Structures are given as structure tokens and as C-alpha cells.
Amino acid sequence: MVVPSSPTATKAMRIPTIDLSMERSQLSQSVVKACEEYGFFRVVNHSVPKEVIARLEEEGGEFFSKPSHQKRRAGPASPFGYGFTNIGPNGDMGDLEYLLLHANPLSIAQRSKTIANDSTKFSVVVKEYVEVVKEVTCDILDLVVEGLGVPDKLALSSLIRDFHSDSVLRINHYPPLKVKTKGNKNSIGFGAHSDPQMLTIMRSNDVGGLQIYTREGLWLPVPPDPTNFFVMVGDVLQVMTNGKFMSVRHRALTNTLEARMSMMYFAAPPLDWWIAPLPEMLSPPQNRSLYKPFTWAQYKQAAYSSRLGDSRLDLFKAQLDTHLLSSSPSHFQC
């Protein structure tokens, strides 16, 4: 698949950087500003040990270097396990392969048996990474509610710490291009979309490819930073802030002779949790909800039945008379 012609940033645009060692009141306001203006920012001084990151990257590299017939023993992804080429069930394709794991420790241990020769080691490494990245996620969500003036300081992070949280970890591997596409255009590794969850915490190896879509209508290439994290606002957080934050559209290109590997922690509430704006987001002058309330399971079902790039939140706008969606859980993860 080739990238369609679209405007790309021709001059340097500064990506917001959040230093978690900053003074807290200043830090919370900086996080809110970044979420409002970009829906995307880089996090430094996050306290995640480099060796924790390195161990997961090593395990991922070891898995993706296996012969295809061995990797396919961990699939097909339905939704968890190994998948390739097909991003979803609705015809979306990409130049990638991936592992998708539920963040629940028991699920990780079970799934590891089909992924790694040393399943215990793999399971321990993944669990360790998930735990430390979850803490970073919760810290950021606590900063969000402080910056928004929400009295309940755990209003968002408690959903991620909940035992039934539906958070997942995804490791994407984009093999290098062996032959340049016609016209020297880039190939789509993962098509343009927004993430349906609350927040995405992402890091990659030292190979570029990630782009975000700016409010000015430009695709902004994001320089790789293998030691720090990038944070993306998801659809659910857009709803919970009543549109004050906007989920960021992004895509991944494969335009290099080197392989790219990225790791995404998708922070999500429990399946039966009702999604609606925080009460503080309904204060005058914006005193009505822009969205109808829905459960996370309902939103996953809507996402699962749509194309990758569709605007799924349009189905839940308050002014729309949409049909009642089934509350049965689905397994879409993009």
C-alpha cells in the first residue's frame, strides 16, 4: 500500500516535551496544554529503567527474527497473539507484523507459552514493562485531572489501576523495505487513525516512521527517541474532557532500509465502565455533553465494526439519534 499524496510539514515544528521532574503545578498545566493543542507529547525523566525497556525490545526482536512458520504458532491474533499484514477485519492492510497482549498478568503468562521458547522469561519481562509503563500512565492521568481542576485526583487513573482494566500491550514490527515503491513513495506500515482508548504510551527503536496529523492539516514526522516515551490522547479521553482534548490521528510509514519496532501501552477502562464527560467539563459556558454516554465495550464494538480511519466518535455525538449498540464486548485494538 502506498501513501496517498498529502501535505507534510516542510519546516521544523516543535513537539511538546513534558519533563516529569518539573514542579508539579507547572507540570500539570503543561500536560493539559499539550493535550489541548496537539493531543500528543514526549515524556522525559520518566523514571522507567533503561534495562526494562531494553529487555522487552530484546524479547520482541528475538520473536520477530524467527522463521514465519514458528511465529505463526502464536497466532492468528483473535485478537491476542501474533498477526501480520491485516490490521483489522475490515480490509485494512499494512506492512507490519505484531504481537497483541492483554495487560492482565494471567493473560500474559498464558499467551507467552505460544510466543517464546523460554515462556517464563518472556512473561516476566512483559509484566515488568507493563507495570512500570502503567505507573507512568497513571501519573500523567493524575496530572491531567489536577490541571483540569477535578477534585477527585484519581478520577482517571483509578480506571487503569482497576483489576478489570481492559488495557493492552502491542508490539509492532515493520520490516525494512526491500524494494523502493514506484515513484519513490513511502509505504504505509499502519494507516491513519486515532486510538480508541484513553491514552497511548509509545516508544520505538531508533528508526523513524511515526507521523502525527496536526491541527493545521499537516503530517508531522516524529523523530525517534528510543529512551523516552510519546503520549497520545485517545478517543475516550476526548469524550471524558467533553472535547477539550482531541484524540490525535497518526500513522506509521515504512520508508527505510532498517526495521522499526514500536511498543504501545493502550490504557483503557473496564469493559462495563460508562464513558461520559467529567462533571467539571460540563460547567458553563459548555454546560452540555457533546456525547451520549456509552460503555467501553460498546465503543470497542463500534470500533471493531468500522474501518481503521473512520471517525468512530461521530456515532456517539449527542445530536445524533443513533441506534442502541449492543453491550457485548469485542476485541478491537488498533
Tab-separated table of C-alpha atoms in Angstrom:
chain	number	residue	atom	x	y	z
A	1	MET	CA	0.000	0.000	0.000
A	2	VAL	CA	1.353	3.439	-0.959
A	3	VAL	CA	0.819	6.680	0.927
A	4	PRO	CA	-1.634	8.944	-0.919
A	5	SER	CA	-0.488	12.441	-1.716
A	6	SER	CA	-0.967	14.649	1.353
A	7	PRO	CA	0.733	17.721	2.817
A	8	THR	CA	3.696	17.103	5.089
A	9	ALA	CA	5.304	19.663	7.355
A	10	THR	CA	8.051	21.448	5.430
A	11	LYS	CA	9.504	23.355	8.365
A	12	ALA	CA	10.513	22.267	11.831
A	13	MET	CA	7.603	22.051	14.257
A	14	ARG	CA	8.402	21.605	17.909
A	15	ILE	CA	6.809	18.606	19.565
A	16	PRO	CA	5.848	19.404	23.182
A	17	THR	CA	8.181	17.813	25.725
A	18	ILE	CA	6.989	17.134	29.262
A	19	ASP	CA	9.711	16.803	31.894
A	20	LEU	CA	8.221	14.785	34.747
A	21	SER	CA	10.835	16.198	37.144
A	22	MET	CA	9.316	19.698	36.848
A	23	GLU	CA	7.459	21.425	39.684
A	24	ARG	CA	4.038	19.779	39.881
A	25	SER	CA	1.658	22.712	39.389
A	26	GLN	CA	3.603	23.885	36.353
A	27	LEU	CA	3.781	20.296	35.134
A	28	SER	CA	0.022	19.714	35.276
A	29	GLN	CA	-0.683	22.867	33.277
A	30	SER	CA	1.937	21.874	30.682
A	31	VAL	CA	0.325	18.446	30.250
A	32	VAL	CA	-3.139	19.958	29.787
A	33	LYS	CA	-1.807	22.474	27.246
A	34	ALA	CA	-0.076	19.746	25.242
A	35	CYS	CA	-3.243	17.615	25.268
A	36	GLU	CA	-5.318	20.581	24.076
A	37	GLU	CA	-3.001	21.824	21.339
A	38	TYR	CA	-1.528	18.597	19.968
A	39	GLY	CA	-3.097	15.592	21.684
A	40	PHE	CA	0.490	14.365	21.661
A	41	PHE	CA	3.707	14.974	23.572
A	42	ARG	CA	7.067	13.467	24.504
A	43	VAL	CA	7.821	12.485	28.096
A	44	VAL	CA	11.338	12.700	29.555
A	45	ASN	CA	12.686	11.957	33.051
A	46	HIS	CA	10.015	9.298	33.401
A	47	SER	CA	11.990	7.084	35.821
A	48	VAL	CA	11.455	3.889	33.787
A	49	PRO	CA	14.748	1.965	33.946
A	50	LYS	CA	16.504	1.670	30.591
A	51	GLU	CA	17.135	-2.016	31.207
A	52	VAL	CA	13.369	-2.684	31.468
A	53	ILE	CA	12.890	-1.142	28.028
A	54	ALA	CA	15.928	-2.942	26.617
A	55	ARG	CA	14.775	-6.348	27.853
A	56	LEU	CA	11.390	-6.051	26.162
A	57	GLU	CA	12.984	-4.831	22.942
A	58	GLU	CA	15.337	-7.815	23.057
A	59	GLU	CA	12.462	-10.245	23.568
A	60	GLY	CA	10.497	-8.624	20.753
A	61	GLY	CA	13.469	-8.720	18.419
A	62	GLU	CA	14.083	-12.366	19.211
A	63	PHE	CA	10.484	-13.269	18.422
A	64	PHE	CA	10.233	-11.325	15.159
A	65	SER	CA	13.542	-12.767	13.928
A	66	LYS	CA	12.070	-16.288	13.983
A	67	PRO	CA	11.039	-18.029	10.755
A	68	SER	CA	7.456	-17.295	9.717
A	69	HIS	CA	6.198	-20.800	10.465
A	70	GLN	CA	7.383	-20.508	14.060
A	71	LYS	CA	5.870	-17.061	14.603
A	72	ARG	CA	2.519	-18.216	13.251
A	73	ARG	CA	2.262	-20.737	16.072
A	74	ALA	CA	1.485	-17.703	18.282
A	75	GLY	CA	-1.447	-16.724	16.062
A	76	PRO	CA	-3.681	-15.975	14.417
A	77	ALA	CA	-4.413	-12.913	16.538
A	78	SER	CA	-8.022	-13.290	17.654
A	79	PRO	CA	-7.455	-10.725	18.957
A	80	PHE	CA	-4.425	-11.631	21.100
A	81	GLY	CA	-1.274	-13.254	19.813
A	82	TYR	CA	0.632	-12.885	16.557
A	83	GLY	CA	-0.744	-11.144	13.491
A	84	PHE	CA	0.619	-9.740	10.249
A	85	THR	CA	-0.450	-7.587	7.288
A	86	ASN	CA	-4.131	-7.409	8.329
A	87	ILE	CA	-4.667	-4.563	10.810
A	88	GLY	CA	-8.338	-5.365	11.330
A	89	PRO	CA	-11.221	-7.442	9.967
A	90	ASN	CA	-12.498	-4.769	7.562
A	91	GLY	CA	-9.862	-4.807	4.850
A	92	ASP	CA	-7.271	-2.531	6.446
A	93	MET	CA	-3.786	-3.617	5.465
A	94	GLY	CA	-0.258	-2.601	6.416
A	95	ASP	CA	3.373	-3.573	6.042
A	96	LEU	CA	3.828	-4.925	9.544
A	97	GLU	CA	3.611	-7.849	11.925
A	98	TYR	CA	2.683	-7.602	15.577
A	99	LEU	CA	2.069	-9.157	18.967
A	100	LEU	CA	-1.019	-8.095	20.910
A	101	LEU	CA	-1.233	-8.974	24.604
A	102	HIS	CA	-3.795	-8.192	27.257
A	103	ALA	CA	-2.102	-6.368	30.144
A	104	ASN	CA	-3.600	-8.744	32.714
A	105	PRO	CA	-0.714	-10.778	34.279
A	106	LEU	CA	-2.576	-14.084	33.997
A	107	SER	CA	-3.313	-13.469	30.332
A	108	ILE	CA	0.334	-12.557	29.666
A	109	ALA	CA	1.556	-15.769	31.312
A	110	GLN	CA	-0.861	-17.906	29.318
A	111	ARG	CA	-0.149	-16.262	25.959
A	112	SER	CA	3.636	-16.392	26.499
A	113	LYS	CA	3.579	-20.177	26.144
A	114	THR	CA	2.964	-19.875	22.396
A	115	ILE	CA	5.335	-16.944	21.835
A	116	ALA	CA	8.708	-17.674	23.414
A	117	ASN	CA	10.968	-20.672	23.858
A	118	ASP	CA	11.506	-19.501	27.433
A	119	SER	CA	7.932	-18.508	28.192
A	120	THR	CA	8.652	-17.723	31.847
A	121	LYS	CA	11.357	-15.218	30.927
A	122	PHE	CA	9.181	-13.597	28.276
A	123	SER	CA	6.249	-13.356	30.683
A	124	VAL	CA	8.373	-11.757	33.420
A	125	VAL	CA	9.850	-9.200	31.011
A	126	VAL	CA	6.440	-8.200	29.632
A	127	LYS	CA	4.840	-7.959	33.080
A	128	GLU	CA	7.699	-5.804	34.342
A	129	TYR	CA	7.381	-3.422	31.385
A	130	VAL	CA	3.596	-3.215	31.706
A	131	GLU	CA	3.798	-2.370	35.409
A	132	VAL	CA	6.281	0.485	35.060
A	133	VAL	CA	4.581	1.966	31.991
A	134	LYS	CA	1.211	1.730	33.726
A	135	GLU	CA	2.652	3.858	36.540
A	136	VAL	CA	3.788	6.483	34.043
A	137	THR	CA	0.304	6.437	32.508
A	138	CYS	CA	-1.377	6.896	35.871
A	139	ASP	CA	0.982	9.737	36.799
A	140	ILE	CA	0.067	11.534	33.570
A	141	LEU	CA	-3.658	10.991	34.126
A	142	ASP	CA	-3.332	12.350	37.682
A	143	LEU	CA	-1.618	15.420	36.235
A	144	VAL	CA	-4.481	15.805	33.754
A	145	VAL	CA	-7.164	15.905	36.458
A	146	GLU	CA	-5.081	18.319	38.548
A	147	GLY	CA	-4.631	20.615	35.576
A	148	LEU	CA	-8.353	20.471	34.802
A	149	GLY	CA	-9.282	21.285	38.416
A	150	VAL	CA	-11.071	17.988	39.055
A	151	PRO	CA	-11.403	17.427	42.860
A	152	ASP	CA	-11.178	13.641	42.610
A	153	LYS	CA	-7.457	13.274	41.931
A	154	LEU	CA	-7.856	9.610	40.965
A	155	ALA	CA	-10.845	10.108	38.668
A	156	LEU	CA	-8.943	8.773	35.644
A	157	SER	CA	-6.032	6.734	36.974
A	158	SER	CA	-8.324	4.559	39.110
A	159	LEU	CA	-9.813	3.157	35.890
A	160	ILE	CA	-6.393	1.972	34.746
A	161	ARG	CA	-5.464	0.526	38.137
A	162	ASP	CA	-8.770	-1.358	38.296
A	163	PHE	CA	-8.267	-5.131	38.246
A	164	HIS	CA	-10.664	-5.363	35.305
A	165	SER	CA	-8.940	-2.657	33.256
A	166	ASP	CA	-9.006	-3.554	29.568
A	167	SER	CA	-5.521	-2.146	28.860
A	168	VAL	CA	-3.334	-3.949	26.323
A	169	LEU	CA	0.255	-4.021	25.106
A	170	ARG	CA	1.043	-4.135	21.413
A	171	ILE	CA	4.462	-4.642	19.822
A	172	ASN	CA	4.611	-3.695	16.140
A	173	HIS	CA	7.442	-4.775	13.832
A	174	TYR	CA	7.845	-3.026	10.477
A	175	PRO	CA	10.274	-4.974	8.261
A	176	PRO	CA	12.576	-2.878	6.066
A	177	LEU	CA	11.567	-2.193	2.500
A	178	LYS	CA	13.484	-4.457	0.146
A	179	VAL	CA	12.448	-2.561	-2.997
A	180	LYS	CA	11.508	1.090	-3.271
A	181	THR	CA	7.927	1.608	-4.403
A	182	LYS	CA	7.166	3.283	-7.717
A	183	GLY	CA	7.843	6.994	-7.665
A	184	ASN	CA	9.964	6.598	-4.512
A	185	LYS	CA	6.852	6.999	-2.370
A	186	ASN	CA	6.614	5.719	1.163
A	187	SER	CA	4.746	2.562	2.080
A	188	ILE	CA	2.042	2.517	4.738
A	189	GLY	CA	3.077	0.471	7.731
A	190	PHE	CA	-0.050	1.374	9.738
A	191	GLY	CA	-2.736	3.619	8.267
A	192	ALA	CA	-4.040	6.908	9.648
A	193	HIS	CA	-6.243	6.515	12.734
A	194	SER	CA	-6.834	7.659	16.278
A	195	ASP	CA	-6.566	5.254	19.199
A	196	PRO	CA	-9.913	4.411	20.831
A	197	GLN	CA	-8.580	4.088	24.396
A	198	MET	CA	-7.821	6.818	26.972
A	199	LEU	CA	-4.085	7.208	26.489
A	200	THR	CA	-1.366	5.518	24.447
A	201	ILE	CA	2.185	5.347	25.819
A	202	MET	CA	4.537	4.584	22.930
A	203	ARG	CA	8.253	4.105	22.391
A	204	SER	CA	10.222	2.744	19.461
A	205	ASN	CA	13.728	1.806	18.468
A	206	ASP	CA	15.949	4.393	16.773
A	207	VAL	CA	14.165	4.195	13.400
A	208	GLY	CA	11.715	6.824	12.192
A	209	GLY	CA	8.297	6.352	10.624
A	210	LEU	CA	5.715	7.772	13.054
A	211	GLN	CA	3.759	10.825	11.887
A	212	ILE	CA	1.021	12.808	13.638
A	213	TYR	CA	-1.673	14.886	11.956
A	214	THR	CA	-1.587	18.473	13.207
A	215	ARG	CA	-4.468	20.899	13.741
A	216	GLU	CA	-3.109	22.761	10.682
A	217	GLY	CA	-3.765	19.750	8.457
A	218	LEU	CA	-0.137	18.667	8.066
A	219	TRP	CA	1.539	15.338	8.672
A	220	LEU	CA	4.370	15.946	11.149
A	221	PRO	CA	7.218	13.390	11.187
A	222	VAL	CA	8.202	12.467	14.746
A	223	PRO	CA	11.941	11.918	15.277
A	224	PRO	CA	12.538	8.589	17.033
A	225	ASP	CA	13.615	8.656	20.675
A	226	PRO	CA	14.359	5.144	21.950
A	227	THR	CA	14.939	6.189	25.585
A	228	ASN	CA	11.776	8.230	26.159
A	229	PHE	CA	8.035	7.907	25.575
A	230	PHE	CA	5.449	9.566	23.377
A	231	VAL	CA	1.934	10.036	24.723
A	232	MET	CA	-1.195	10.192	22.555
A	233	VAL	CA	-4.676	11.273	23.604
A	234	GLY	CA	-7.273	8.628	22.716
A	235	ASP	CA	-10.959	8.878	21.845
A	236	VAL	CA	-12.177	8.024	25.344
A	237	LEU	CA	-10.202	10.876	26.920
A	238	GLN	CA	-11.624	13.229	24.289
A	239	VAL	CA	-15.109	12.272	25.473
A	240	MET	CA	-14.246	12.492	29.185
A	241	THR	CA	-12.947	16.046	28.668
A	242	ASN	CA	-16.021	16.872	26.552
A	243	GLY	CA	-13.886	17.733	23.542
A	244	LYS	CA	-11.393	19.928	25.418
A	245	PHE	CA	-8.762	17.376	24.418
A	246	MET	CA	-8.769	15.919	20.912
A	247	SER	CA	-7.539	12.443	20.098
A	248	VAL	CA	-4.593	12.630	17.717
A	249	ARG	CA	-4.604	10.982	14.298
A	250	HIS	CA	-1.343	9.288	13.465
A	251	ARG	CA	0.189	6.783	11.072
A	252	ALA	CA	3.391	4.800	10.605
A	253	LEU	CA	5.399	4.693	7.375
A	254	THR	CA	7.996	2.169	6.291
A	255	ASN	CA	10.456	4.193	4.288
A	256	THR	CA	13.783	2.870	5.472
A	257	LEU	CA	16.171	0.011	4.946
A	258	GLU	CA	16.077	-0.655	8.672
A	259	ALA	CA	13.397	-2.459	10.642
A	260	ARG	CA	11.291	-0.416	13.045
A	261	MET	CA	9.835	-1.846	16.240
A	262	SER	CA	7.420	0.075	18.441
A	263	MET	CA	5.715	-0.749	21.737
A	264	MET	CA	2.336	0.714	22.676
A	265	TYR	CA	0.603	0.509	26.035
A	266	PHE	CA	-3.080	1.292	25.437
A	267	ALA	CA	-4.676	2.434	28.695
A	268	ALA	CA	-8.373	1.534	28.841
A	269	PRO	CA	-11.105	1.294	31.500
A	270	PRO	CA	-13.042	-1.878	32.358
A	271	LEU	CA	-15.406	-3.094	29.638
A	272	ASP	CA	-18.541	-2.231	31.630
A	273	TRP	CA	-17.408	1.284	32.571
A	274	TRP	CA	-19.724	4.045	31.340
A	275	ILE	CA	-17.894	6.738	29.390
A	276	ALA	CA	-19.158	10.308	29.811
A	277	PRO	CA	-17.640	13.766	30.365
A	278	LEU	CA	-16.295	14.508	33.816
A	279	PRO	CA	-18.769	16.741	35.703
A	280	GLU	CA	-16.225	19.577	35.768
A	281	MET	CA	-16.173	19.523	31.966
A	282	LEU	CA	-19.888	20.393	31.884
A	283	SER	CA	-19.559	23.731	33.660
A	284	PRO	CA	-20.723	26.909	31.865
A	285	PRO	CA	-20.337	28.021	29.148
A	286	GLN	CA	-20.026	24.478	27.759
A	287	ASN	CA	-22.676	23.020	30.041
A	288	ARG	CA	-23.989	20.162	27.948
A	289	SER	CA	-22.324	16.945	26.928
A	290	LEU	CA	-21.219	16.680	23.329
A	291	TYR	CA	-21.559	12.897	23.530
A	292	LYS	CA	-24.103	10.327	24.584
A	293	PRO	CA	-22.912	8.058	27.417
A	294	PHE	CA	-21.660	4.637	26.368
A	295	THR	CA	-19.671	1.784	27.846
A	296	TRP	CA	-16.145	0.965	26.795
A	297	ALA	CA	-17.473	-2.369	25.477
A	298	GLN	CA	-19.956	-0.515	23.265
A	299	TYR	CA	-17.244	1.732	21.887
A	300	LYS	CA	-14.944	-1.214	21.209
A	301	GLN	CA	-17.754	-2.880	19.298
A	302	ALA	CA	-18.275	0.244	17.178
A	303	ALA	CA	-14.548	0.485	16.517
A	304	TYR	CA	-14.309	-3.201	15.655
A	305	SER	CA	-17.069	-2.914	13.064
A	306	SER	CA	-15.602	0.143	11.322
A	307	ARG	CA	-12.647	0.840	9.066
A	308	LEU	CA	-9.384	1.890	10.686
A	309	GLY	CA	-9.600	5.531	9.620
A	310	ASP	CA	-13.299	6.072	10.319
A	311	SER	CA	-14.395	8.780	12.763
A	312	ARG	CA	-15.945	6.414	15.290
A	313	LEU	CA	-16.946	9.106	17.789
A	314	ASP	CA	-19.423	10.506	15.258
A	315	LEU	CA	-21.670	7.582	16.214
A	316	PHE	CA	-21.850	8.852	19.778
A	317	LYS	CA	-22.350	12.589	19.307
A	318	ALA	CA	-25.240	13.852	21.398
A	319	GLN	CA	-27.095	15.362	18.483
A	320	LEU	CA	-27.172	12.096	16.589
A	321	ASP	CA	-30.112	9.751	17.053
A	322	THR	CA	-28.006	6.606	16.853
A	323	HIS	CA	-29.383	3.134	17.471
A	324	LEU	CA	-28.686	1.378	20.758
A	325	LEU	CA	-25.442	-0.548	20.484
A	326	SER	CA	-25.084	-3.988	22.000
A	327	SER	CA	-23.063	-4.007	25.226
A	328	SER	CA	-21.344	-7.274	24.435
A	329	PRO	CA	-17.542	-6.899	24.479
A	330	SER	CA	-15.434	-7.083	21.346
A	331	HIS	CA	-11.708	-7.299	20.932
A	332	PHE	CA	-10.692	-4.448	18.623
A	333	GLN	CA	-7.288	-2.976	19.338
A	334	CYS	CA	-5.579	-0.682	16.867
